[in-house]
Amino acid sequence: MKRNDLIPALIIALFGAVVAVVSYILGLGSLRVPGPGMAPFLIGTLLVLSSLPVVVSAFLAAPAGSIGSGTSPWHGINLRKIGLCLLTLLGFGVILEYAGFVLSALLCLICLFRIVEKQKWKTILLASFLTVLVSYVLFVVILEVELPVKLFWKI
């Protein structure tokens, strides 16, 4: 692990701890009758436990005396890509009700595949289509979840 992994791992551990504490306050219930805080408590605990090895290995990977020195944790991060990804996800949320799940998810995935790592258009279109198809079959056909199915012309 790199030294720059320490800060994100600590943030994830802190977030997981907060989720676990708030979930405990909601009430865990029992294994037979779980309370409203059981699932979030388990997820928060899992976040804390999964971030601990990263924290430990980041401390062990750092040379002595390097804490607080060296490069910024933001060094080498492409903020433009992060911003474009966030805008794409925001756009997905905005157009979901108007375009429906299939079209908005397809457009979102095409944008994300193009932004994150430029691929060939054939790869982008195939991966996006297959991802939307698998998601649709899983959620609509198997789990019977009602997803927005509107299109622009049916508003």
mmCIF file of the C-alpha atoms, coordinates in Angstrom:
data_MODEL
# 
_entry.id   MODEL 
# 
loop_
_atom_site.group_PDB 
_atom_site.id 
_atom_site.type_symbol 
_atom_site.label_atom_id 
_atom_site.label_alt_id 
_atom_site.label_comp_id 
_atom_site.label_asym_id 
_atom_site.label_entity_id 
_atom_site.label_seq_id 
_atom_site.pdbx_PDB_ins_code 
_atom_site.Cartn_x 
_atom_site.Cartn_y 
_atom_site.Cartn_z 
_atom_site.occupancy 
_atom_site.B_iso_or_equiv 
_atom_site.pdbx_formal_charge 
_atom_site.auth_seq_id 
_atom_site.auth_comp_id 
_atom_site.auth_asym_id 
_atom_site.auth_atom_id 
_atom_site.pdbx_PDB_model_num 
ATOM 1   C CA . MET A 1 1   ? 0.000   0.000   0.000   1.00 0.00 ? 1   MET A CA 1 
ATOM 2   C CA . LYS A 1 2   ? 1.084   3.524   -0.660  1.00 0.00 ? 2   LYS A CA 1 
ATOM 3   C CA . ARG A 1 3   ? 1.287   6.219   1.954   1.00 0.00 ? 3   ARG A CA 1 
ATOM 4   C CA . ASN A 1 4   ? -1.445  8.146   0.128   1.00 0.00 ? 4   ASN A CA 1 
ATOM 5   C CA . ASP A 1 5   ? -3.906  5.346   0.945   1.00 0.00 ? 5   ASP A CA 1 
ATOM 6   C CA . LEU A 1 6   ? -3.946  6.364   4.609   1.00 0.00 ? 6   LEU A CA 1 
ATOM 7   C CA . ILE A 1 7   ? -6.230  9.405   4.393   1.00 0.00 ? 7   ILE A CA 1 
ATOM 8   C CA . PRO A 1 8   ? -9.020  7.758   2.337   1.00 0.00 ? 8   PRO A CA 1 
ATOM 9   C CA . ALA A 1 9   ? -8.879  4.665   4.556   1.00 0.00 ? 9   ALA A CA 1 
ATOM 10  C CA . LEU A 1 10  ? -9.208  6.794   7.696   1.00 0.00 ? 10  LEU A CA 1 
ATOM 11  C CA . ILE A 1 11  ? -12.146 8.688   6.171   1.00 0.00 ? 11  ILE A CA 1 
ATOM 12  C CA . ILE A 1 12  ? -13.882 5.410   5.296   1.00 0.00 ? 12  ILE A CA 1 
ATOM 13  C CA . ALA A 1 13  ? -13.230 4.049   8.798   1.00 0.00 ? 13  ALA A CA 1 
ATOM 14  C CA . LEU A 1 14  ? -14.617 7.222   10.372  1.00 0.00 ? 14  LEU A CA 1 
ATOM 15  C CA . PHE A 1 15  ? -17.692 7.133   8.133   1.00 0.00 ? 15  PHE A CA 1 
ATOM 16  C CA . GLY A 1 16  ? -18.268 3.464   8.974   1.00 0.00 ? 16  GLY A CA 1 
ATOM 17  C CA . ALA A 1 17  ? -17.923 4.188   12.690  1.00 0.00 ? 17  ALA A CA 1 
ATOM 18  C CA . VAL A 1 18  ? -20.462 7.021   12.497  1.00 0.00 ? 18  VAL A CA 1 
ATOM 19  C CA . VAL A 1 19  ? -22.892 4.795   10.570  1.00 0.00 ? 19  VAL A CA 1 
ATOM 20  C CA . ALA A 1 20  ? -22.455 1.999   13.126  1.00 0.00 ? 20  ALA A CA 1 
ATOM 21  C CA . VAL A 1 21  ? -23.036 4.316   16.110  1.00 0.00 ? 21  VAL A CA 1 
ATOM 22  C CA . VAL A 1 22  ? -26.122 5.968   14.604  1.00 0.00 ? 22  VAL A CA 1 
ATOM 23  C CA . SER A 1 23  ? -27.487 2.562   13.585  1.00 0.00 ? 23  SER A CA 1 
ATOM 24  C CA . TYR A 1 24  ? -26.963 1.252   17.107  1.00 0.00 ? 24  TYR A CA 1 
ATOM 25  C CA . ILE A 1 25  ? -28.980 4.195   18.422  1.00 0.00 ? 25  ILE A CA 1 
ATOM 26  C CA . LEU A 1 26  ? -31.792 3.279   15.999  1.00 0.00 ? 26  LEU A CA 1 
ATOM 27  C CA . GLY A 1 27  ? -31.921 -0.184  17.511  1.00 0.00 ? 27  GLY A CA 1 
ATOM 28  C CA . LEU A 1 28  ? -30.446 -3.445  16.319  1.00 0.00 ? 28  LEU A CA 1 
ATOM 29  C CA . GLY A 1 29  ? -33.255 -5.760  17.331  1.00 0.00 ? 29  GLY A CA 1 
ATOM 30  C CA . SER A 1 30  ? -32.404 -9.457  17.321  1.00 0.00 ? 30  SER A CA 1 
ATOM 31  C CA . LEU A 1 31  ? -31.395 -11.983 14.692  1.00 0.00 ? 31  LEU A CA 1 
ATOM 32  C CA . ARG A 1 32  ? -34.974 -13.257 14.458  1.00 0.00 ? 32  ARG A CA 1 
ATOM 33  C CA . VAL A 1 33  ? -36.543 -9.785  14.385  1.00 0.00 ? 33  VAL A CA 1 
ATOM 34  C CA . PRO A 1 34  ? -33.947 -7.307  13.124  1.00 0.00 ? 34  PRO A CA 1 
ATOM 35  C CA . GLY A 1 35  ? -34.477 -3.671  13.985  1.00 0.00 ? 35  GLY A CA 1 
ATOM 36  C CA . PRO A 1 36  ? -34.108 -0.711  11.625  1.00 0.00 ? 36  PRO A CA 1 
ATOM 37  C CA . GLY A 1 37  ? -30.457 -0.292  12.553  1.00 0.00 ? 37  GLY A CA 1 
ATOM 38  C CA . MET A 1 38  ? -29.293 -3.863  11.966  1.00 0.00 ? 38  MET A CA 1 
ATOM 39  C CA . ALA A 1 39  ? -28.330 -3.643  8.267   1.00 0.00 ? 39  ALA A CA 1 
ATOM 40  C CA . PRO A 1 40  ? -26.671 -0.206  8.496   1.00 0.00 ? 40  PRO A CA 1 
ATOM 41  C CA . PHE A 1 41  ? -24.819 -1.327  11.635  1.00 0.00 ? 41  PHE A CA 1 
ATOM 42  C CA . LEU A 1 42  ? -23.421 -4.366  9.845   1.00 0.00 ? 42  LEU A CA 1 
ATOM 43  C CA . ILE A 1 43  ? -22.444 -2.268  6.818   1.00 0.00 ? 43  ILE A CA 1 
ATOM 44  C CA . GLY A 1 44  ? -20.761 0.366   9.010   1.00 0.00 ? 44  GLY A CA 1 
ATOM 45  C CA . THR A 1 45  ? -18.883 -2.324  10.896  1.00 0.00 ? 45  THR A CA 1 
ATOM 46  C CA . LEU A 1 46  ? -17.816 -3.908  7.609   1.00 0.00 ? 46  LEU A CA 1 
ATOM 47  C CA . LEU A 1 47  ? -16.515 -0.527  6.410   1.00 0.00 ? 47  LEU A CA 1 
ATOM 48  C CA . VAL A 1 48  ? -14.437 -0.107  9.559   1.00 0.00 ? 48  VAL A CA 1 
ATOM 49  C CA . LEU A 1 49  ? -13.079 -3.652  9.440   1.00 0.00 ? 49  LEU A CA 1 
ATOM 50  C CA . SER A 1 50  ? -12.232 -3.484  5.738   1.00 0.00 ? 50  SER A CA 1 
ATOM 51  C CA . SER A 1 51  ? -10.384 -0.175  6.085   1.00 0.00 ? 51  SER A CA 1 
ATOM 52  C CA . LEU A 1 52  ? -8.222  -1.277  9.024   1.00 0.00 ? 52  LEU A CA 1 
ATOM 53  C CA . PRO A 1 53  ? -5.814  -3.433  6.960   1.00 0.00 ? 53  PRO A CA 1 
ATOM 54  C CA . VAL A 1 54  ? -5.289  -0.503  4.589   1.00 0.00 ? 54  VAL A CA 1 
ATOM 55  C CA . VAL A 1 55  ? -4.538  1.835   7.503   1.00 0.00 ? 55  VAL A CA 1 
ATOM 56  C CA . VAL A 1 56  ? -2.080  -0.613  9.060   1.00 0.00 ? 56  VAL A CA 1 
ATOM 57  C CA . SER A 1 57  ? -0.288  -1.363  5.787   1.00 0.00 ? 57  SER A CA 1 
ATOM 58  C CA . ALA A 1 58  ? -0.089  2.350   4.926   1.00 0.00 ? 58  ALA A CA 1 
ATOM 59  C CA . PHE A 1 59  ? 1.635   3.003   8.253   1.00 0.00 ? 59  PHE A CA 1 
ATOM 60  C CA . LEU A 1 60  ? 3.990   0.071   7.736   1.00 0.00 ? 60  LEU A CA 1 
ATOM 61  C CA . ALA A 1 61  ? 4.821   1.135   4.161   1.00 0.00 ? 61  ALA A CA 1 
ATOM 62  C CA . ALA A 1 62  ? 5.868   4.634   5.181   1.00 0.00 ? 62  ALA A CA 1 
ATOM 63  C CA . PRO A 1 63  ? 9.548   5.169   5.865   1.00 0.00 ? 63  PRO A CA 1 
ATOM 64  C CA . ALA A 1 64  ? 10.405  6.492   9.328   1.00 0.00 ? 64  ALA A CA 1 
ATOM 65  C CA . GLY A 1 65  ? 9.919   10.235  9.636   1.00 0.00 ? 65  GLY A CA 1 
ATOM 66  C CA . SER A 1 66  ? 7.834   10.539  6.484   1.00 0.00 ? 66  SER A CA 1 
ATOM 67  C CA . ILE A 1 67  ? 4.582   11.247  8.281   1.00 0.00 ? 67  ILE A CA 1 
ATOM 68  C CA . GLY A 1 68  ? 3.477   14.743  7.365   1.00 0.00 ? 68  GLY A CA 1 
ATOM 69  C CA . SER A 1 69  ? 6.157   15.168  4.730   1.00 0.00 ? 69  SER A CA 1 
ATOM 70  C CA . GLY A 1 70  ? 6.398   14.309  1.086   1.00 0.00 ? 70  GLY A CA 1 
ATOM 71  C CA . THR A 1 71  ? 3.864   14.860  -1.616  1.00 0.00 ? 71  THR A CA 1 
ATOM 72  C CA . SER A 1 72  ? 0.286   15.898  -1.231  1.00 0.00 ? 72  SER A CA 1 
ATOM 73  C CA . PRO A 1 73  ? -2.351  13.162  -1.128  1.00 0.00 ? 73  PRO A CA 1 
ATOM 74  C CA . TRP A 1 74  ? -3.941  14.968  -4.106  1.00 0.00 ? 74  TRP A CA 1 
ATOM 75  C CA . HIS A 1 75  ? -0.794  14.650  -6.223  1.00 0.00 ? 75  HIS A CA 1 
ATOM 76  C CA . GLY A 1 76  ? -1.491  12.814  -9.466  1.00 0.00 ? 76  GLY A CA 1 
ATOM 77  C CA . ILE A 1 77  ? -5.273  12.890  -9.112  1.00 0.00 ? 77  ILE A CA 1 
ATOM 78  C CA . ASN A 1 78  ? -7.105  14.040  -12.228 1.00 0.00 ? 78  ASN A CA 1 
ATOM 79  C CA . LEU A 1 79  ? -9.705  16.431  -10.800 1.00 0.00 ? 79  LEU A CA 1 
ATOM 80  C CA . ARG A 1 80  ? -11.152 17.035  -14.271 1.00 0.00 ? 80  ARG A CA 1 
ATOM 81  C CA . LYS A 1 81  ? -12.124 13.361  -14.586 1.00 0.00 ? 81  LYS A CA 1 
ATOM 82  C CA . ILE A 1 82  ? -13.614 13.349  -11.105 1.00 0.00 ? 82  ILE A CA 1 
ATOM 83  C CA . GLY A 1 83  ? -15.652 16.461  -11.869 1.00 0.00 ? 83  GLY A CA 1 
ATOM 84  C CA . LEU A 1 84  ? -16.894 15.033  -15.163 1.00 0.00 ? 84  LEU A CA 1 
ATOM 85  C CA . CYS A 1 85  ? -17.858 11.769  -13.453 1.00 0.00 ? 85  CYS A CA 1 
ATOM 86  C CA . LEU A 1 86  ? -19.795 13.658  -10.782 1.00 0.00 ? 86  LEU A CA 1 
ATOM 87  C CA . LEU A 1 87  ? -21.553 15.753  -13.430 1.00 0.00 ? 87  LEU A CA 1 
ATOM 88  C CA . THR A 1 88  ? -22.446 12.598  -15.358 1.00 0.00 ? 88  THR A CA 1 
ATOM 89  C CA . LEU A 1 89  ? -23.944 10.988  -12.252 1.00 0.00 ? 89  LEU A CA 1 
ATOM 90  C CA . LEU A 1 90  ? -25.832 14.187  -11.457 1.00 0.00 ? 90  LEU A CA 1 
ATOM 91  C CA . GLY A 1 91  ? -27.145 14.232  -15.022 1.00 0.00 ? 91  GLY A CA 1 
ATOM 92  C CA . PHE A 1 92  ? -28.271 10.625  -14.629 1.00 0.00 ? 92  PHE A CA 1 
ATOM 93  C CA . GLY A 1 93  ? -30.304 11.588  -11.585 1.00 0.00 ? 93  GLY A CA 1 
ATOM 94  C CA . VAL A 1 94  ? -31.833 14.564  -13.381 1.00 0.00 ? 94  VAL A CA 1 
ATOM 95  C CA . ILE A 1 95  ? -32.884 12.769  -16.575 1.00 0.00 ? 95  ILE A CA 1 
ATOM 96  C CA . LEU A 1 96  ? -33.921 9.479   -14.942 1.00 0.00 ? 96  LEU A CA 1 
ATOM 97  C CA . GLU A 1 97  ? -37.536 10.542  -14.411 1.00 0.00 ? 97  GLU A CA 1 
ATOM 98  C CA . TYR A 1 98  ? -37.848 11.994  -17.906 1.00 0.00 ? 98  TYR A CA 1 
ATOM 99  C CA . ALA A 1 99  ? -35.969 9.456   -20.011 1.00 0.00 ? 99  ALA A CA 1 
ATOM 100 C CA . GLY A 1 100 ? -36.547 6.293   -18.001 1.00 0.00 ? 100 GLY A CA 1 
ATOM 101 C CA . PHE A 1 101 ? -33.999 3.899   -16.581 1.00 0.00 ? 101 PHE A CA 1 
ATOM 102 C CA . VAL A 1 102 ? -32.821 2.229   -19.777 1.00 0.00 ? 102 VAL A CA 1 
ATOM 103 C CA . LEU A 1 103 ? -32.031 5.349   -21.795 1.00 0.00 ? 103 LEU A CA 1 
ATOM 104 C CA . SER A 1 104 ? -30.586 7.380   -18.913 1.00 0.00 ? 104 SER A CA 1 
ATOM 105 C CA . ALA A 1 105 ? -28.432 4.471   -17.668 1.00 0.00 ? 105 ALA A CA 1 
ATOM 106 C CA . LEU A 1 106 ? -27.195 3.811   -21.192 1.00 0.00 ? 106 LEU A CA 1 
ATOM 107 C CA . LEU A 1 107 ? -26.217 7.459   -21.696 1.00 0.00 ? 107 LEU A CA 1 
ATOM 108 C CA . CYS A 1 108 ? -24.605 7.640   -18.257 1.00 0.00 ? 108 CYS A CA 1 
ATOM 109 C CA . LEU A 1 109 ? -22.518 4.517   -18.815 1.00 0.00 ? 109 LEU A CA 1 
ATOM 110 C CA . ILE A 1 110 ? -21.421 5.655   -22.263 1.00 0.00 ? 110 ILE A CA 1 
ATOM 111 C CA . CYS A 1 111 ? -20.229 8.941   -20.762 1.00 0.00 ? 111 CYS A CA 1 
ATOM 112 C CA . LEU A 1 112 ? -18.507 7.238   -17.835 1.00 0.00 ? 112 LEU A CA 1 
ATOM 113 C CA . PHE A 1 113 ? -16.729 4.675   -20.005 1.00 0.00 ? 113 PHE A CA 1 
ATOM 114 C CA . ARG A 1 114 ? -15.531 7.477   -22.280 1.00 0.00 ? 114 ARG A CA 1 
ATOM 115 C CA . ILE A 1 115 ? -14.437 9.794   -19.428 1.00 0.00 ? 115 ILE A CA 1 
ATOM 116 C CA . VAL A 1 116 ? -12.727 7.378   -17.057 1.00 0.00 ? 116 VAL A CA 1 
ATOM 117 C CA . GLU A 1 117 ? -10.553 5.585   -19.575 1.00 0.00 ? 117 GLU A CA 1 
ATOM 118 C CA . LYS A 1 118 ? -10.941 6.276   -23.255 1.00 0.00 ? 118 LYS A CA 1 
ATOM 119 C CA . GLN A 1 119 ? -11.941 3.054   -24.951 1.00 0.00 ? 119 GLN A CA 1 
ATOM 120 C CA . LYS A 1 120 ? -12.913 2.191   -28.506 1.00 0.00 ? 120 LYS A CA 1 
ATOM 121 C CA . TRP A 1 121 ? -16.503 3.108   -29.292 1.00 0.00 ? 121 TRP A CA 1 
ATOM 122 C CA . LYS A 1 122 ? -17.337 -0.525  -30.014 1.00 0.00 ? 122 LYS A CA 1 
ATOM 123 C CA . THR A 1 123 ? -16.165 -1.495  -26.518 1.00 0.00 ? 123 THR A CA 1 
ATOM 124 C CA . ILE A 1 124 ? -17.996 1.428   -24.907 1.00 0.00 ? 124 ILE A CA 1 
ATOM 125 C CA . LEU A 1 125 ? -21.304 0.680   -26.621 1.00 0.00 ? 125 LEU A CA 1 
ATOM 126 C CA . LEU A 1 126 ? -21.106 -3.068  -26.017 1.00 0.00 ? 126 LEU A CA 1 
ATOM 127 C CA . ALA A 1 127 ? -20.161 -2.726  -22.328 1.00 0.00 ? 127 ALA A CA 1 
ATOM 128 C CA . SER A 1 128 ? -22.840 -0.079  -21.741 1.00 0.00 ? 128 SER A CA 1 
ATOM 129 C CA . PHE A 1 129 ? -25.540 -2.102  -23.475 1.00 0.00 ? 129 PHE A CA 1 
ATOM 130 C CA . LEU A 1 130 ? -24.653 -5.322  -21.651 1.00 0.00 ? 130 LEU A CA 1 
ATOM 131 C CA . THR A 1 131 ? -24.503 -3.557  -18.278 1.00 0.00 ? 131 THR A CA 1 
ATOM 132 C CA . VAL A 1 132 ? -27.935 -1.981  -18.785 1.00 0.00 ? 132 VAL A CA 1 
ATOM 133 C CA . LEU A 1 133 ? -29.348 -5.287  -20.038 1.00 0.00 ? 133 LEU A CA 1 
ATOM 134 C CA . VAL A 1 134 ? -28.050 -7.247  -17.035 1.00 0.00 ? 134 VAL A CA 1 
ATOM 135 C CA . SER A 1 135 ? -29.264 -4.519  -14.643 1.00 0.00 ? 135 SER A CA 1 
ATOM 136 C CA . TYR A 1 136 ? -32.706 -4.477  -16.261 1.00 0.00 ? 136 TYR A CA 1 
ATOM 137 C CA . VAL A 1 137 ? -33.054 -8.259  -16.141 1.00 0.00 ? 137 VAL A CA 1 
ATOM 138 C CA . LEU A 1 138 ? -31.851 -8.397  -12.531 1.00 0.00 ? 138 LEU A CA 1 
ATOM 139 C CA . PHE A 1 139 ? -33.989 -5.584  -11.153 1.00 0.00 ? 139 PHE A CA 1 
ATOM 140 C CA . VAL A 1 140 ? -37.112 -5.603  -13.339 1.00 0.00 ? 140 VAL A CA 1 
ATOM 141 C CA . VAL A 1 141 ? -37.465 -9.250  -14.345 1.00 0.00 ? 141 VAL A CA 1 
ATOM 142 C CA . ILE A 1 142 ? -35.996 -11.154 -11.389 1.00 0.00 ? 142 ILE A CA 1 
ATOM 143 C CA . LEU A 1 143 ? -36.497 -8.781  -8.433  1.00 0.00 ? 143 LEU A CA 1 
ATOM 144 C CA . GLU A 1 144 ? -39.629 -7.107  -9.900  1.00 0.00 ? 144 GLU A CA 1 
ATOM 145 C CA . VAL A 1 145 ? -38.492 -3.591  -9.012  1.00 0.00 ? 145 VAL A CA 1 
ATOM 146 C CA . GLU A 1 146 ? -40.454 -0.815  -10.707 1.00 0.00 ? 146 GLU A CA 1 
ATOM 147 C CA . LEU A 1 147 ? -38.003 1.440   -12.522 1.00 0.00 ? 147 LEU A CA 1 
ATOM 148 C CA . PRO A 1 148 ? -38.942 4.613   -14.402 1.00 0.00 ? 148 PRO A CA 1 
ATOM 149 C CA . VAL A 1 149 ? -39.857 3.661   -17.974 1.00 0.00 ? 149 VAL A CA 1 
ATOM 150 C CA . LYS A 1 150 ? -40.834 7.056   -19.377 1.00 0.00 ? 150 LYS A CA 1 
ATOM 151 C CA . LEU A 1 151 ? -39.390 8.407   -22.561 1.00 0.00 ? 151 LEU A CA 1 
ATOM 152 C CA . PHE A 1 152 ? -39.105 12.059  -23.571 1.00 0.00 ? 152 PHE A CA 1 
ATOM 153 C CA . TRP A 1 153 ? -42.143 11.870  -25.845 1.00 0.00 ? 153 TRP A CA 1 
ATOM 154 C CA . LYS A 1 154 ? -44.385 10.277  -23.172 1.00 0.00 ? 154 LYS A CA 1 
ATOM 155 C CA . ILE A 1 155 ? -44.108 13.129  -20.639 1.00 0.00 ? 155 ILE A CA 1 
# 
